[in-house]
Amino acid sequence: MKKAVGILTGGGDAPGLNAVIWAVVKKGQEHGFEVIGIKDGWKGLIERECEVLTIDTVEDIYREGGTILGTSRTNPFKMEGGADKVEENIKALGLHALIAVGGEDTLGVAQKLHQEKGLPLVGVPKTIDNDLSATDYTFGFDTAINIITEALDRLHTTAKSHHRVMVVEIMGRHAGWMALYGGFSGGAHIIILPEEPFDLEEICQKIKERKKQGKNYTIVAVAEGAVPKEGQSFVTQSQGTDAFGHIRLGGIAKALEKEIQKRTGIETRNVILGHLQRGGAPSAFDRILGVRLGMKAVDIVAEGKFGYMAALKGTEIIAVSLEEAVGKLKVVPPNLMAEFQSLLK
Ligand code: F6P
């Protein structure tokens, strides 16, 4: 009798998700698993929306972006009886195990379901933000920083032609990994991270200094979660929060555009890269990482190590406890920030 193993993808989509799904189906064959794809993250388990995944239905998908299962930001613990419904449907579907692929929110739900209800959960870390502790990198991040790099390369040509300041807003929520690695690779002259409140006057001084040196254009990479030294954070896109309590960030580049132009007198424009950073096919690195994590998740299921997550440590793929993985956000450490800022002087 084949053991049924469920897989769901939750939270923001990321290039590499389909690589995980493909590997779970492929490797699952070795263990005689029948893989059940749950639609739209935790929502699909509450509504029992699922489909059997076969090697034919997942043919070649590891090269494609997004997730064939769909995703959502559903939190069962924020819904009346939601967690009980998940438990009921895991049993009704006869799932021997459930692999949850997601970021801090999705994996936080997985960890709670395992801890509080003893459910057979295994995690796979995912996010373009790269802000998950217990894993060195998350898939999606490499693709995103390559998109940012290419975008900034392109913005150099128009900034130079018009002698302008271009302020580019980069995702990453409250971690600055994307703004730092994508911004630096793309040749940003000023990089503003959430980890260090910024001084608007200092930024304007640097821009004016560049102009005095005859460098009559500047690229500013600003993380969407960055905040000014004094006063409340600039802007958010809406007052509401999602089911995990996150406000929708966005708009800081527009606010900075206005302030910089006013204080420097230099023509300034803003660009919000937004969901371009999550779109399109995964990079080679993210395809390989997604496949390796998916294979490890299947091994963890076969070993019955529930409550664990596949993770990258150096070049090895290991199993770490979900508890360790979701405890703390991984942000850019001060020494690394200082290292890169010294290069921008
Ligand atoms: O967590 C990934 C992420 O892309 C963040 O960087 C960003 O702030 C958020 O998701 C956007 O969420 P949504 O796609 O729900 O607007």
Coordinates of C-alpha atoms and ligand atoms in Angstrom, one line a residue:
M1 CA 0.0 0.0 0.0
K2 CA 1.6 3.4 -1.0
K3 CA 2.0 5.9 1.7
A4 CA 0.4 9.3 0.9
V5 CA 2.7 12.3 1.4
G6 CA 1.2 15.8 1.1
I7 CA 3.0 18.9 -0.1
L8 CA 1.9 22.5 0.0
T9 CA 3.5 25.9 -0.9
G10 CA 2.6 28.8 1.3
G11 CA 3.4 32.6 1.5
G12 CA 5.0 34.7 -1.2
D13 CA 5.9 32.7 -4.3
A14 CA 9.6 32.3 -5.1
P15 CA 11.6 30.8 -8.1
G16 CA 12.5 27.3 -7.0
L17 CA 9.2 26.2 -5.5
N18 CA 8.5 23.9 -8.5
A19 CA 12.0 22.5 -8.2
V20 CA 11.1 21.3 -4.7
I21 CA 7.8 19.9 -5.9
W22 CA 9.5 18.0 -8.7
A23 CA 12.1 16.5 -6.5
V24 CA 9.6 15.4 -3.9
V25 CA 7.6 13.5 -6.6
K26 CA 10.8 12.1 -8.2
K27 CA 12.5 11.0 -5.0
G28 CA 9.2 10.0 -3.4
Q29 CA 9.0 7.3 -6.1
E30 CA 12.0 5.6 -4.5
H31 CA 10.2 5.3 -1.2
G32 CA 6.9 4.3 -2.8
F33 CA 5.2 7.5 -1.7
E34 CA 2.1 8.8 -3.5
V35 CA 2.5 12.6 -3.5
I36 CA -0.7 14.7 -2.9
G37 CA -0.4 18.3 -4.0
I38 CA -2.3 20.6 -1.7
K39 CA -3.6 23.8 -3.5
D40 CA -2.9 27.4 -2.3
G41 CA -1.0 26.7 0.9
W42 CA -2.9 26.1 4.1
K43 CA -6.1 27.2 2.4
G44 CA -6.1 24.0 0.3
L45 CA -5.9 21.8 3.4
I46 CA -8.7 23.6 5.2
E47 CA -10.9 23.3 2.0
R48 CA -9.4 19.9 1.1
E49 CA -8.4 21.1 -2.4
C50 CA -5.7 18.8 -3.7
E51 CA -4.6 16.6 -6.6
V52 CA -2.3 13.6 -7.0
L53 CA 1.1 14.5 -8.5
T54 CA 2.7 12.1 -10.8
I55 CA 6.1 12.2 -12.6
D56 CA 4.1 13.1 -15.7
T57 CA 2.2 16.0 -14.2
V58 CA 5.5 17.5 -12.8
E59 CA 7.6 16.8 -16.0
D60 CA 10.3 19.5 -16.3
I61 CA 8.7 21.9 -13.9
Y62 CA 11.9 22.4 -11.9
R63 CA 12.9 24.9 -14.6
E64 CA 9.8 27.1 -14.1
G65 CA 9.1 29.9 -11.7
G66 CA 6.1 30.2 -9.4
T67 CA 4.3 27.1 -8.0
I68 CA 2.0 24.8 -9.9
L69 CA 0.1 24.2 -6.7
G70 CA -0.7 27.9 -6.1
T71 CA -0.1 29.6 -2.8
S72 CA -1.8 31.9 -0.2
R73 CA -1.1 33.7 3.0
T74 CA -3.7 31.7 4.9
N75 CA -3.1 31.2 8.6
P76 CA -5.2 28.3 10.1
F77 CA -4.5 29.6 13.6
K78 CA -6.3 32.9 12.8
M79 CA -9.4 31.1 11.6
E80 CA -12.2 29.7 13.9
G81 CA -11.4 25.9 14.1
G82 CA -8.8 26.3 11.3
A83 CA -6.1 24.2 12.9
D84 CA -8.6 21.4 13.8
K85 CA -9.8 21.4 10.2
V86 CA -6.2 21.0 9.0
E87 CA -5.8 18.0 11.4
E88 CA -9.1 16.5 10.3
N89 CA -8.2 16.7 6.6
I90 CA -4.7 15.4 7.1
K91 CA -6.4 12.3 8.6
A92 CA -9.2 12.3 6.0
L93 CA -6.7 12.3 3.2
G94 CA -4.7 9.6 4.9
L95 CA -1.5 11.6 4.8
H96 CA 1.5 9.8 6.3
A97 CA 3.3 13.1 6.3
L98 CA 2.9 16.7 5.1
I99 CA 5.8 18.7 3.6
A100 CA 5.2 22.5 4.1
V101 CA 7.3 24.7 1.8
G102 CA 7.4 28.3 2.9
G103 CA 8.9 31.2 4.8
E104 CA 8.7 32.1 8.5
D105 CA 4.9 32.3 8.4
T106 CA 4.2 28.9 6.7
L107 CA 6.9 27.1 8.7
G108 CA 5.7 28.8 11.9
V109 CA 2.2 27.2 11.3
A110 CA 3.9 23.8 10.5
Q111 CA 5.9 24.0 13.7
K112 CA 2.8 24.8 15.8
L113 CA 0.8 22.0 14.2
H114 CA 3.6 19.5 15.0
Q115 CA 4.2 20.8 18.5
E116 CA 0.6 21.3 19.6
K117 CA -1.1 18.4 17.7
G118 CA 1.8 16.1 17.0
L119 CA 1.0 16.2 13.3
P120 CA 3.6 14.7 10.9
L121 CA 5.0 17.9 9.5
V122 CA 8.3 18.4 7.6
G123 CA 9.5 21.8 6.4
V124 CA 11.4 23.2 3.4
P125 CA 12.6 26.8 3.7
K126 CA 11.6 29.3 0.9
T127 CA 11.8 33.1 0.5
I128 CA 13.4 35.6 -1.7
D129 CA 14.1 37.6 1.5
N130 CA 16.7 35.1 2.7
D131 CA 15.7 36.0 6.3
L132 CA 15.2 32.5 7.7
S133 CA 17.6 31.4 10.5
A134 CA 19.0 27.9 10.5
T135 CA 19.6 27.8 6.7
D136 CA 22.5 29.6 5.0
Y137 CA 20.4 30.5 1.9
T138 CA 16.8 30.1 0.8
F139 CA 16.0 29.4 -2.8
G140 CA 14.5 32.4 -4.6
F141 CA 17.1 34.8 -3.2
D142 CA 19.7 34.1 -5.8
T143 CA 17.2 34.7 -8.6
A144 CA 15.9 37.8 -7.0
I145 CA 19.4 39.4 -6.6
N146 CA 20.1 38.7 -10.2
I147 CA 16.9 40.4 -11.2
I148 CA 17.8 43.4 -9.1
T149 CA 21.4 43.5 -10.5
E150 CA 20.1 43.6 -14.1
A151 CA 17.5 46.3 -13.2
L152 CA 20.1 48.5 -11.6
D153 CA 22.5 47.9 -14.6
R154 CA 19.7 49.2 -16.8
L155 CA 19.0 52.2 -14.6
H156 CA 22.6 53.3 -14.8
T157 CA 22.2 54.2 -18.4
T158 CA 19.2 56.4 -18.0
A159 CA 20.5 58.0 -14.8
K160 CA 23.8 58.9 -16.6
S161 CA 21.9 60.2 -19.7
H162 CA 19.7 62.5 -17.6
H163 CA 22.2 63.3 -14.8
R164 CA 19.6 62.0 -12.4
V165 CA 19.3 60.3 -9.0
M166 CA 17.4 57.0 -9.4
V167 CA 15.9 55.7 -6.1
V168 CA 15.2 51.9 -6.4
E169 CA 12.9 50.2 -3.9
I170 CA 13.8 46.6 -3.2
M171 CA 11.8 43.9 -1.4
G172 CA 12.9 41.9 1.6
R173 CA 10.6 43.0 4.3
H174 CA 12.6 43.7 7.5
A175 CA 15.8 42.1 6.3
G176 CA 18.3 43.9 4.0
W177 CA 19.9 40.9 2.2
M178 CA 18.3 41.7 -1.2
A179 CA 19.0 45.4 -1.0
L180 CA 22.6 44.7 0.1
Y181 CA 23.6 42.0 -2.3
G182 CA 21.4 43.1 -5.2
G183 CA 22.1 46.7 -4.7
F184 CA 25.9 46.3 -4.4
S185 CA 26.1 43.9 -7.4
G186 CA 24.0 46.4 -9.4
G187 CA 26.5 49.2 -8.7
A188 CA 24.3 51.2 -6.3
H189 CA 26.3 54.2 -4.9
I190 CA 24.1 54.4 -1.8
I191 CA 22.5 51.4 -0.1
I192 CA 19.8 51.8 2.7
L193 CA 18.9 48.8 4.8
P194 CA 16.2 48.2 7.4
E195 CA 18.9 47.1 9.9
E196 CA 20.3 50.6 10.2
P197 CA 17.9 53.7 10.4
F198 CA 19.1 56.1 7.7
D199 CA 20.0 59.8 7.9
L200 CA 18.3 61.7 5.1
E201 CA 20.7 64.7 5.3
E202 CA 23.7 62.3 5.1
I203 CA 22.3 60.7 2.0
C204 CA 21.7 64.1 0.3
Q205 CA 25.2 65.2 1.3
K206 CA 26.7 62.2 -0.4
I207 CA 24.7 62.8 -3.6
K208 CA 25.9 66.5 -3.6
E209 CA 29.5 65.4 -3.0
R210 CA 29.3 63.0 -6.0
K211 CA 28.0 65.8 -8.1
K212 CA 30.9 68.1 -7.0
Q213 CA 33.3 65.3 -8.1
G214 CA 31.7 65.4 -11.5
K215 CA 29.7 62.2 -11.0
N216 CA 26.4 63.7 -12.0
Y217 CA 24.2 60.7 -11.4
T218 CA 23.5 58.5 -8.4
I219 CA 21.8 55.1 -7.9
V220 CA 20.2 54.7 -4.5
A221 CA 19.1 51.1 -3.5
V222 CA 16.6 51.3 -0.6
A223 CA 15.0 48.3 1.2
E224 CA 11.2 48.5 1.4
G225 CA 11.5 48.2 5.2
A226 CA 14.1 50.9 5.8
V227 CA 13.2 53.6 8.3
P228 CA 14.6 57.1 9.0
K229 CA 16.7 57.8 12.1
E230 CA 14.1 60.0 13.7
G231 CA 10.3 59.8 13.5
Q232 CA 8.1 57.0 12.4
S233 CA 8.8 54.9 9.3
F234 CA 8.1 56.7 6.1
V235 CA 5.2 55.0 4.4
T236 CA 3.4 51.7 4.0
Q237 CA 1.1 50.8 1.2
S238 CA -1.9 50.1 3.3
Q239 CA -3.0 50.3 6.9
G240 CA -4.3 46.7 7.0
T241 CA -2.2 43.7 7.9
D242 CA -2.3 40.1 6.5
A243 CA -3.2 37.0 8.4
F244 CA 0.3 36.9 9.9
G245 CA 0.2 40.5 11.1
H246 CA 2.4 41.9 8.3
I247 CA 1.7 45.4 7.0
R248 CA 2.1 45.8 3.3
L249 CA 5.4 47.7 2.8
G250 CA 6.0 50.0 -0.1
G251 CA 6.4 53.6 -1.1
I252 CA 9.6 54.6 0.6
A253 CA 11.3 55.2 -2.8
K254 CA 8.6 57.7 -3.8
A255 CA 9.0 59.5 -0.5
L256 CA 12.7 59.6 -0.8
E257 CA 12.5 60.8 -4.4
K258 CA 10.6 63.9 -3.3
E259 CA 12.9 64.6 -0.3
I260 CA 16.1 64.1 -2.3
Q261 CA 15.0 66.3 -5.2
K262 CA 13.9 69.0 -2.7
R263 CA 17.1 69.0 -0.7
T264 CA 19.6 68.5 -3.5
G265 CA 17.9 70.3 -6.4
I266 CA 18.9 67.3 -8.6
E267 CA 16.2 65.7 -10.8
T268 CA 15.2 62.4 -9.1
R269 CA 13.0 59.5 -10.1
N270 CA 11.9 56.4 -8.2
V271 CA 11.4 52.8 -9.4
I272 CA 9.7 50.1 -7.3
L273 CA 10.9 46.7 -8.5
G274 CA 8.1 45.0 -6.6
H275 CA 7.0 41.6 -7.7
L276 CA 9.4 41.5 -10.6
Q277 CA 11.9 40.2 -8.0
R278 CA 9.8 37.1 -7.5
G279 CA 8.9 36.4 -11.2
G280 CA 10.3 34.3 -13.9
A281 CA 12.3 31.1 -14.1
P282 CA 14.7 30.2 -11.2
S283 CA 18.4 30.7 -11.6
A284 CA 20.6 27.6 -11.8
F285 CA 21.6 27.9 -8.2
D286 CA 17.9 28.1 -7.1
R287 CA 17.0 25.1 -9.3
I288 CA 19.7 23.0 -7.7
L289 CA 19.0 24.2 -4.2
G290 CA 15.2 23.6 -4.6
V291 CA 15.8 20.0 -5.9
R292 CA 18.3 19.2 -3.1
L293 CA 16.0 20.5 -0.4
G294 CA 13.1 18.6 -1.8
M295 CA 15.1 15.3 -1.9
K296 CA 16.1 15.9 1.7
A297 CA 12.5 16.5 2.8
V298 CA 11.6 13.1 1.4
D299 CA 14.5 11.5 3.3
I300 CA 13.3 13.2 6.5
V301 CA 9.8 11.8 5.9
A302 CA 11.2 8.3 5.3
E303 CA 13.2 8.5 8.5
G304 CA 10.0 9.7 10.4
K305 CA 11.8 12.8 11.7
F306 CA 8.7 15.0 11.9
G307 CA 9.1 18.6 13.2
Y308 CA 12.3 18.9 11.2
M309 CA 13.2 21.1 8.1
A310 CA 15.7 20.5 5.3
A311 CA 18.4 23.3 5.4
L312 CA 21.6 24.4 3.6
K313 CA 24.7 24.5 5.8
G314 CA 27.7 25.4 3.8
T315 CA 27.4 23.1 0.8
E316 CA 25.6 20.3 2.8
I317 CA 21.9 19.8 3.0
I318 CA 21.0 18.8 6.6
A319 CA 17.9 18.4 8.9
V320 CA 17.3 21.1 11.5
S321 CA 14.4 21.4 13.9
L322 CA 11.5 23.7 12.9
E323 CA 11.7 25.2 16.3
E324 CA 15.3 26.3 15.6
A325 CA 14.3 27.5 12.2
V326 CA 11.4 29.8 12.9
G327 CA 12.5 31.3 16.2
K328 CA 14.4 34.4 15.0
L329 CA 14.6 36.4 11.8
K330 CA 18.0 36.4 10.1
V331 CA 19.0 40.0 9.4
V332 CA 22.2 41.5 7.9
P333 CA 24.9 41.5 10.7
P334 CA 26.5 44.9 11.5
N335 CA 30.0 43.7 10.5
L336 CA 28.8 42.7 7.0
M337 CA 27.0 46.0 6.6
A338 CA 30.1 47.9 7.7
E339 CA 32.2 45.9 5.2
F340 CA 30.1 46.8 2.2
Q341 CA 29.4 50.4 3.3
S342 CA 33.2 50.9 3.5
L343 CA 33.4 50.0 -0.1
L344 CA 30.8 52.6 -1.0
K345 CA 32.7 55.5 0.5
Ligands
F6P1 O1 8.3 37.6 1.7 C1 8.5 37.8 0.4 C2 7.9 39.1 -0.1 O2 8.2 39.3 -1.4 C3 8.4 40.3 0.7 O3 9.7 40.7 0.3 C4 7.4 41.4 0.4 O4 7.4 42.4 1.3 C5 6.1 40.5 0.4 O5 6.5 39.2 0.1 C6 5.0 41.0 -0.5 O6 3.9 40.3 -0.2 P1 2.7 40.2 -1.3 O7 3.1 39.4 -2.5 O8 1.6 39.4 -0.5 O9 2.3 41.6 -1.6

